[in-house]
CSV table of N, CA and C in Angstrom, one decimal:
chain,number,residue,atom,x,y,z
A,38,MET,N,0.8,-1.2,0.0
A,38,MET,CA,0.0,0.0,0.0
A,38,MET,C,0.9,1.2,0.0
A,39,ALA,N,1.9,1.2,0.8
A,39,ALA,CA,2.8,2.4,0.9
A,39,ALA,C,3.5,2.6,-0.5
A,40,ALA,N,3.9,1.6,-1.1
A,40,ALA,CA,4.6,1.7,-2.4
A,40,ALA,C,3.6,2.2,-3.4
A,41,GLY,N,2.4,1.7,-3.4
A,41,GLY,CA,1.4,2.2,-4.4
A,41,GLY,C,1.1,3.7,-4.2
A,42,LEU,N,1.0,4.1,-3.0
A,42,LEU,CA,0.7,5.5,-2.7
A,42,LEU,C,1.9,6.4,-3.1
A,43,ALA,N,3.1,5.9,-2.9
A,43,ALA,CA,4.3,6.6,-3.2
A,43,ALA,C,4.4,6.8,-4.7
A,44,VAL,N,4.0,5.8,-5.5
A,44,VAL,CA,4.0,5.9,-6.9
A,44,VAL,C,3.0,6.8,-7.4
A,45,THR,N,1.8,6.8,-6.8
A,45,THR,CA,0.7,7.7,-7.1
A,45,THR,C,1.1,9.1,-6.9
A,46,SER,N,1.8,9.4,-5.8
A,46,SER,CA,2.2,10.8,-5.5
A,46,SER,C,3.1,11.4,-6.5
A,47,LEU,N,3.7,10.5,-7.4
A,47,LEU,CA,4.6,11.1,-8.4
A,47,LEU,C,3.8,11.9,-9.4
A,48,LEU,N,2.5,11.7,-9.5
A,48,LEU,CA,1.7,12.5,-10.4
A,48,LEU,C,1.7,14.0,-10.0
A,49,ALA,N,1.7,14.3,-8.7
A,49,ALA,CA,1.6,15.7,-8.3
A,49,ALA,C,3.0,16.3,-8.3
A,50,TRP,N,4.0,15.5,-8.0
A,50,TRP,CA,5.4,16.1,-7.8
A,50,TRP,C,6.2,16.2,-9.1
A,51,THR,N,5.9,15.3,-10.1
A,51,THR,CA,6.6,15.3,-11.3
A,51,THR,C,5.7,15.4,-12.5
A,52,ASP,N,6.2,15.3,-13.7
A,52,ASP,CA,5.4,15.3,-14.9
A,52,ASP,C,5.2,13.9,-15.4
A,53,ALA,N,5.0,12.9,-14.5
A,53,ALA,CA,4.7,11.5,-14.8
A,53,ALA,C,3.4,11.4,-15.5
A,54,THR,N,3.3,10.3,-16.3
A,54,THR,CA,2.1,10.1,-17.1
A,54,THR,C,1.0,9.5,-16.1
A,55,THR,N,-0.2,9.5,-16.6
A,55,THR,CA,-1.3,9.0,-15.7
A,55,THR,C,-1.2,7.5,-15.5
A,56,TRP,N,-0.4,6.8,-16.3
A,56,TRP,CA,-0.2,5.4,-16.0
A,56,TRP,C,0.4,5.1,-14.7
A,57,PHE,N,1.3,6.0,-14.2
A,57,PHE,CA,1.9,5.9,-12.9
A,57,PHE,C,0.8,5.9,-11.8
A,58,GLY,N,-0.1,6.8,-12.0
A,58,GLY,CA,-1.2,6.9,-11.0
A,58,GLY,C,-2.1,5.7,-11.0
A,59,LEU,N,-2.4,5.2,-12.2
A,59,LEU,CA,-3.2,4.0,-12.3
A,59,LEU,C,-2.5,2.8,-11.7
A,60,ILE,N,-1.3,2.6,-12.0
A,60,ILE,CA,-0.5,1.5,-11.4
A,60,ILE,C,-0.4,1.6,-9.9
A,61,GLY,N,-0.1,2.9,-9.5
A,61,GLY,CA,0.0,3.1,-8.0
A,61,GLY,C,-1.3,2.8,-7.3
A,62,TRP,N,-2.4,3.3,-7.8
A,62,TRP,CA,-3.7,3.1,-7.2
A,62,TRP,C,-4.0,1.6,-7.2
A,63,ALA,N,-3.6,0.8,-8.2
A,63,ALA,CA,-3.9,-0.6,-8.3
A,63,ALA,C,-3.1,-1.3,-7.1
A,64,PHE,N,-1.8,-0.9,-7.0
A,64,PHE,CA,-1.0,-1.5,-5.9
A,64,PHE,C,-1.6,-1.1,-4.5
A,65,ALA,N,-1.9,0.1,-4.4
A,65,ALA,CA,-2.5,0.6,-3.1
A,65,ALA,C,-3.8,-0.2,-2.8
A,66,GLY,N,-4.6,-0.4,-3.8
A,66,GLY,CA,-5.9,-1.1,-3.6
A,66,GLY,C,-5.7,-2.5,-3.2
A,67,VAL,N,-4.7,-3.2,-3.9
A,67,VAL,CA,-4.4,-4.6,-3.5
A,67,VAL,C,-3.9,-4.7,-2.1
A,68,GLY,N,-3.0,-3.7,-1.8
A,68,GLY,CA,-2.4,-3.7,-0.4
A,68,GLY,C,-3.5,-3.5,0.6
A,69,MET,N,-4.5,-2.6,0.3
A,69,MET,CA,-5.5,-2.3,1.3
A,69,MET,C,-6.4,-3.5,1.4
A,70,GLY,N,-6.7,-4.2,0.3
A,70,GLY,CA,-7.6,-5.4,0.4
A,70,GLY,C,-6.9,-6.5,1.2
A,71,LEU,N,-5.6,-6.7,1.0
A,71,LEU,CA,-4.9,-7.8,1.7
A,71,LEU,C,-4.8,-7.4,3.1
A,72,SER,N,-4.5,-6.2,3.5
A,72,SER,CA,-4.3,-5.9,4.9
A,72,SER,C,-5.6,-5.9,5.7
A,73,SER,N,-6.6,-5.5,5.1
A,73,SER,CA,-7.9,-5.4,5.8
A,73,SER,C,-8.4,-6.8,6.2
A,74,SER,N,-8.4,-7.7,5.3
A,74,SER,CA,-8.8,-9.1,5.7
A,74,SER,C,-7.8,-9.8,6.6
A,75,SER,N,-6.5,-9.5,6.4
A,75,SER,CA,-5.5,-10.1,7.2
A,75,SER,C,-5.5,-9.6,8.6
A,76,LEU,N,-5.8,-8.3,8.8
A,76,LEU,CA,-5.8,-7.7,10.1
A,76,LEU,C,-7.0,-8.3,10.9
A,77,SER,N,-8.2,-8.5,10.2
A,77,SER,CA,-9.3,-9.0,10.9
A,77,SER,C,-9.1,-10.4,11.4
A,78,VAL,N,-8.5,-11.3,10.5
A,78,VAL,CA,-8.2,-12.6,10.9
A,78,VAL,C,-7.1,-12.7,12.0
A,79,LEU,N,-6.1,-11.8,11.9
A,79,LEU,CA,-5.1,-11.8,13.0
A,79,LEU,C,-5.6,-11.3,14.3
A,80,THR,N,-6.5,-10.3,14.3
A,80,THR,CA,-7.2,-9.9,15.5
A,80,THR,C,-7.9,-11.0,16.2
A,81,LEU,N,-8.7,-11.7,15.4
A,81,LEU,CA,-9.5,-12.8,16.0
A,81,LEU,C,-8.6,-14.0,16.4
A,82,ASP,N,-7.5,-14.2,15.7
A,82,ASP,CA,-6.5,-15.2,16.1
A,82,ASP,C,-5.8,-14.9,17.4
A,83,LEU,N,-5.5,-13.7,17.6
A,83,LEU,CA,-4.7,-13.3,18.8
A,83,LEU,C,-5.6,-13.0,20.0
A,84,SER,N,-7.0,-13.1,19.8
A,84,SER,CA,-7.9,-12.8,20.9
A,84,SER,C,-8.3,-14.1,21.6
A,85,ASP,N,-8.5,-14.1,22.9
A,85,ASP,CA,-9.1,-15.2,23.5
A,85,ASP,C,-10.6,-15.2,23.3
A,86,ALA,N,-11.3,-16.3,23.6
A,86,ALA,CA,-12.7,-16.4,23.3
A,86,ALA,C,-13.6,-15.4,24.0
A,87,GLY,N,-13.2,-14.9,25.2
A,87,GLY,CA,-14.0,-13.9,25.9
A,87,GLY,C,-13.8,-12.5,25.3
A,88,ASN,N,-12.7,-12.2,24.6
A,88,ASN,CA,-12.5,-10.9,24.1
A,88,ASN,C,-12.5,-10.7,22.6
A,89,SER,N,-12.9,-11.7,21.9
A,89,SER,CA,-12.8,-11.6,20.4
A,89,SER,C,-13.8,-10.5,19.9
A,90,GLY,N,-14.9,-10.4,20.4
A,90,GLY,CA,-15.9,-9.4,20.0
A,90,GLY,C,-15.4,-8.0,20.4
A,91,ARG,N,-14.9,-7.9,21.6
A,91,ARG,CA,-14.4,-6.6,22.0
A,91,ARG,C,-13.2,-6.1,21.1
A,92,ASN,N,-12.3,-7.0,20.9
A,92,ASN,CA,-11.1,-6.7,20.1
A,92,ASN,C,-11.5,-6.4,18.6
A,93,SER,N,-12.4,-7.2,18.1
A,93,SER,CA,-12.8,-6.9,16.7
A,93,SER,C,-13.5,-5.6,16.6
A,94,SER,N,-14.3,-5.3,17.6
A,94,SER,CA,-15.0,-4.0,17.6
A,94,SER,C,-14.0,-2.8,17.7
A,95,ALA,N,-13.0,-3.0,18.6
A,95,ALA,CA,-12.0,-1.9,18.8
A,95,ALA,C,-11.2,-1.7,17.5
A,96,ALA,N,-10.9,-2.8,16.8
A,96,ALA,CA,-10.1,-2.7,15.5
A,96,ALA,C,-11.0,-2.0,14.5
A,97,GLN,N,-12.3,-2.3,14.4
A,97,GLN,CA,-13.2,-1.6,13.5
A,97,GLN,C,-13.3,-0.2,13.8
A,98,MET,N,-13.4,0.2,15.1
A,98,MET,CA,-13.6,1.5,15.5
A,98,MET,C,-12.3,2.3,15.2
A,99,ALA,N,-11.1,1.7,15.4
A,99,ALA,CA,-9.9,2.4,15.1
A,99,ALA,C,-9.7,2.7,13.6
A,100,GLY,N,-10.1,1.7,12.8
A,100,GLY,CA,-10.1,1.9,11.3
A,100,GLY,C,-11.1,3.0,10.9
A,101,THR,N,-12.2,3.0,11.5
A,101,THR,CA,-13.2,4.1,11.1
A,101,THR,C,-12.8,5.4,11.5
A,102,MET,N,-12.2,5.5,12.7
A,102,MET,CA,-11.8,6.8,13.2
A,102,MET,C,-10.6,7.4,12.5
A,103,SER,N,-9.7,6.5,12.0
A,103,SER,CA,-8.5,6.9,11.3
A,103,SER,C,-9.0,7.4,9.9
A,104,ILE,N,-9.9,6.8,9.3
A,104,ILE,CA,-10.5,7.2,8.0
A,104,ILE,C,-11.2,8.6,8.1
A,105,ALA,N,-12.0,8.7,9.2
A,105,ALA,CA,-12.7,10.0,9.4
A,105,ALA,C,-11.7,11.1,9.7
A,106,THR,N,-10.6,10.8,10.4
A,106,THR,CA,-9.6,11.9,10.7
A,106,THR,C,-8.9,12.3,9.4
A,107,ALA,N,-8.4,11.3,8.6
A,107,ALA,CA,-7.7,11.6,7.4
A,107,ALA,C,-8.6,12.3,6.4
A,108,LEU,N,-9.9,12.0,6.4
A,108,LEU,CA,-10.8,12.7,5.5
A,108,LEU,C,-11.0,14.1,5.9
A,109,ALA,N,-11.1,14.3,7.3
A,109,ALA,CA,-11.3,15.7,7.8
A,109,ALA,C,-10.1,16.6,7.5
A,110,VAL,N,-8.9,16.0,7.7
A,110,VAL,CA,-7.7,16.8,7.5
A,110,VAL,C,-7.5,17.1,6.0
A,111,SER,N,-7.6,16.1,5.2
A,111,SER,CA,-7.4,16.3,3.8
A,111,SER,C,-8.5,17.2,3.2
A,112,GLY,N,-9.8,17.0,3.6
A,112,GLY,CA,-10.9,17.9,3.2
A,112,GLY,C,-10.7,19.3,3.5
A,113,THR,N,-10.2,19.6,4.7
A,113,THR,CA,-9.9,20.9,5.2
A,113,THR,C,-8.8,21.5,4.3
A,114,LEU,N,-7.7,20.8,4.0
A,114,LEU,CA,-6.6,21.3,3.2
A,114,LEU,C,-7.2,21.6,1.8
A,115,LEU,N,-8.0,20.7,1.2
A,115,LEU,CA,-8.6,21.0,-0.1
A,115,LEU,C,-9.5,22.2,0.0
A,116,ALA,N,-10.3,22.4,1.0
A,116,ALA,CA,-11.2,23.5,1.1
A,116,ALA,C,-10.5,24.8,1.3
A,117,LEU,N,-9.3,24.8,2.0
A,117,LEU,CA,-8.6,26.1,2.1
A,117,LEU,C,-7.9,26.5,0.8
A,118,ASN,N,-7.8,25.6,-0.1
A,118,ASN,CA,-7.2,25.9,-1.4
A,118,ASN,C,-8.2,25.7,-2.6
A,119,ALA,N,-9.5,25.8,-2.2
A,119,ALA,CA,-10.5,25.5,-3.2
A,119,ALA,C,-10.5,26.5,-4.4
A,120,ALA,N,-10.2,27.8,-4.1
A,120,ALA,CA,-10.2,28.8,-5.1
A,120,ALA,C,-9.2,28.5,-6.2
A,121,ASP,N,-8.1,28.0,-5.9
A,121,ASP,CA,-7.1,27.7,-6.9
A,121,ASP,C,-6.3,26.5,-6.5
A,122,PRO,N,-6.8,25.3,-6.6
A,122,PRO,CA,-6.2,24.1,-6.1
A,122,PRO,C,-4.9,23.8,-7.0
A,123,GLN,N,-3.8,23.7,-6.3
A,123,GLN,CA,-2.5,23.4,-6.9
A,123,GLN,C,-2.2,21.9,-6.8
A,124,PRO,N,-1.3,21.4,-7.6
A,124,PRO,CA,-0.9,20.0,-7.5
A,124,PRO,C,-0.3,19.6,-6.2
A,125,TRP,N,0.4,20.6,-5.6
A,125,TRP,CA,1.1,20.2,-4.3
A,125,TRP,C,0.1,19.8,-3.2
A,126,VAL,N,-1.2,20.4,-3.3
A,126,VAL,CA,-2.2,20.0,-2.3
A,126,VAL,C,-2.5,18.5,-2.4
A,127,PHE,N,-2.7,18.0,-3.6
A,127,PHE,CA,-3.0,16.6,-3.8
A,127,PHE,C,-1.7,15.8,-3.5
A,128,GLY,N,-0.6,16.3,-3.9
A,128,GLY,CA,0.7,15.6,-3.6
A,128,GLY,C,0.9,15.5,-2.1
A,129,ALA,N,0.6,16.5,-1.3
A,129,ALA,CA,0.8,16.5,0.1
A,129,ALA,C,-0.2,15.4,0.8
A,130,ILE,N,-1.4,15.4,0.3
A,130,ILE,CA,-2.3,14.4,0.8
A,130,ILE,C,-1.9,13.0,0.6
A,131,ILE,N,-1.5,12.7,-0.7
A,131,ILE,CA,-1.1,11.3,-1.0
A,131,ILE,C,0.2,11.0,-0.4
A,132,THR,N,1.1,11.9,-0.3
A,132,THR,CA,2.4,11.6,0.3
A,132,THR,C,2.3,11.4,1.8
A,133,ALA,N,1.4,12.2,2.5
A,133,ALA,CA,1.1,11.9,3.9
A,133,ALA,C,0.5,10.5,4.1
A,134,SER,N,-0.4,10.1,3.2
A,134,SER,CA,-1.0,8.8,3.3
A,134,SER,C,0.1,7.7,3.1
A,135,ALA,N,1.0,7.9,2.2
A,135,ALA,CA,2.1,7.0,2.0
A,135,ALA,C,3.0,6.9,3.2
A,136,ALA,N,3.3,8.0,3.9
A,136,ALA,CA,4.1,8.0,5.1
A,136,ALA,C,3.4,7.3,6.2
A,137,ILE,N,2.1,7.5,6.4
A,137,ILE,CA,1.3,6.8,7.4
A,137,ILE,C,1.3,5.3,7.1
A,138,ALA,N,1.1,4.9,5.9
A,138,ALA,CA,1.2,3.5,5.5
A,138,ALA,C,2.6,2.9,5.8
A,139,LEU,N,3.6,3.7,5.5
A,139,LEU,CA,5.0,3.2,5.8
A,139,LEU,C,5.2,3.0,7.3
A,140,LEU,N,4.7,3.9,8.1
A,140,LEU,CA,4.7,3.8,9.6
A,140,LEU,C,4.0,2.5,10.0
A,141,GLY,N,2.9,2.2,9.4
A,141,GLY,CA,2.1,1.0,9.8
A,141,GLY,C,2.9,-0.2,9.4
A,142,LEU,N,3.6,-0.2,8.3
A,142,LEU,CA,4.4,-1.3,7.8
A,142,LEU,C,5.6,-1.5,8.8
A,143,LEU,N,6.2,-0.4,9.3
A,143,LEU,CA,7.3,-0.5,10.2
A,143,LEU,C,6.9,-1.1,11.5
A,144,THR,N,5.7,-0.8,12.0
A,144,THR,CA,5.3,-1.3,13.3
A,144,THR,C,4.6,-2.6,13.2
A,145,ALA,N,4.3,-3.1,12.0
A,145,ALA,CA,3.6,-4.4,11.9
A,145,ALA,C,4.5,-5.6,12.3
A,146,GLY,N,5.8,-5.4,12.2
A,146,GLY,CA,6.7,-6.5,12.5
A,146,GLY,C,6.7,-6.9,14.0
A,147,ARG,N,6.2,-6.1,14.9
A,147,ARG,CA,6.2,-6.5,16.3
A,147,ARG,C,5.0,-7.4,16.6
A,148,ILE,N,4.1,-7.7,15.7
A,148,ILE,CA,2.9,-8.5,16.0
A,148,ILE,C,3.3,-10.0,15.6
A,149,ARG,N,3.2,-10.9,16.5
A,149,ARG,CA,3.5,-12.3,16.2
A,149,ARG,C,2.3,-13.1,16.6
A,150,PRO,N,2.0,-14.1,15.7
A,150,PRO,CA,0.9,-15.0,16.0
A,150,PRO,C,1.2,-15.9,17.3
A,151,ALA,N,0.2,-16.3,18.0
A,151,ALA,CA,0.4,-17.0,19.2
A,151,ALA,C,0.8,-18.4,18.9
């Protein structure tokens, strides 16, 4: 996902063709699909029988809140530049998303199955 977002951000920062964006979004989408289902299964696998519902609910809430926060921040940035949107605005949003995905990738290594 991080690699796909990084490739997609090239559209805003360089004169790359739209194919870079399409390929980047495809990789980001595949990464998102793989991580979403894998995280759900891993959450249930690492939970004991009494806490599986609670942990699954907490994971879903964390995902929803992070999406809402990212949407609010990026929407505000777009609204502040609505009169004359520049490519750097979109580049900043996509690059920040890639950085957050990279942070998630770096912290994922500490999770081990039971």
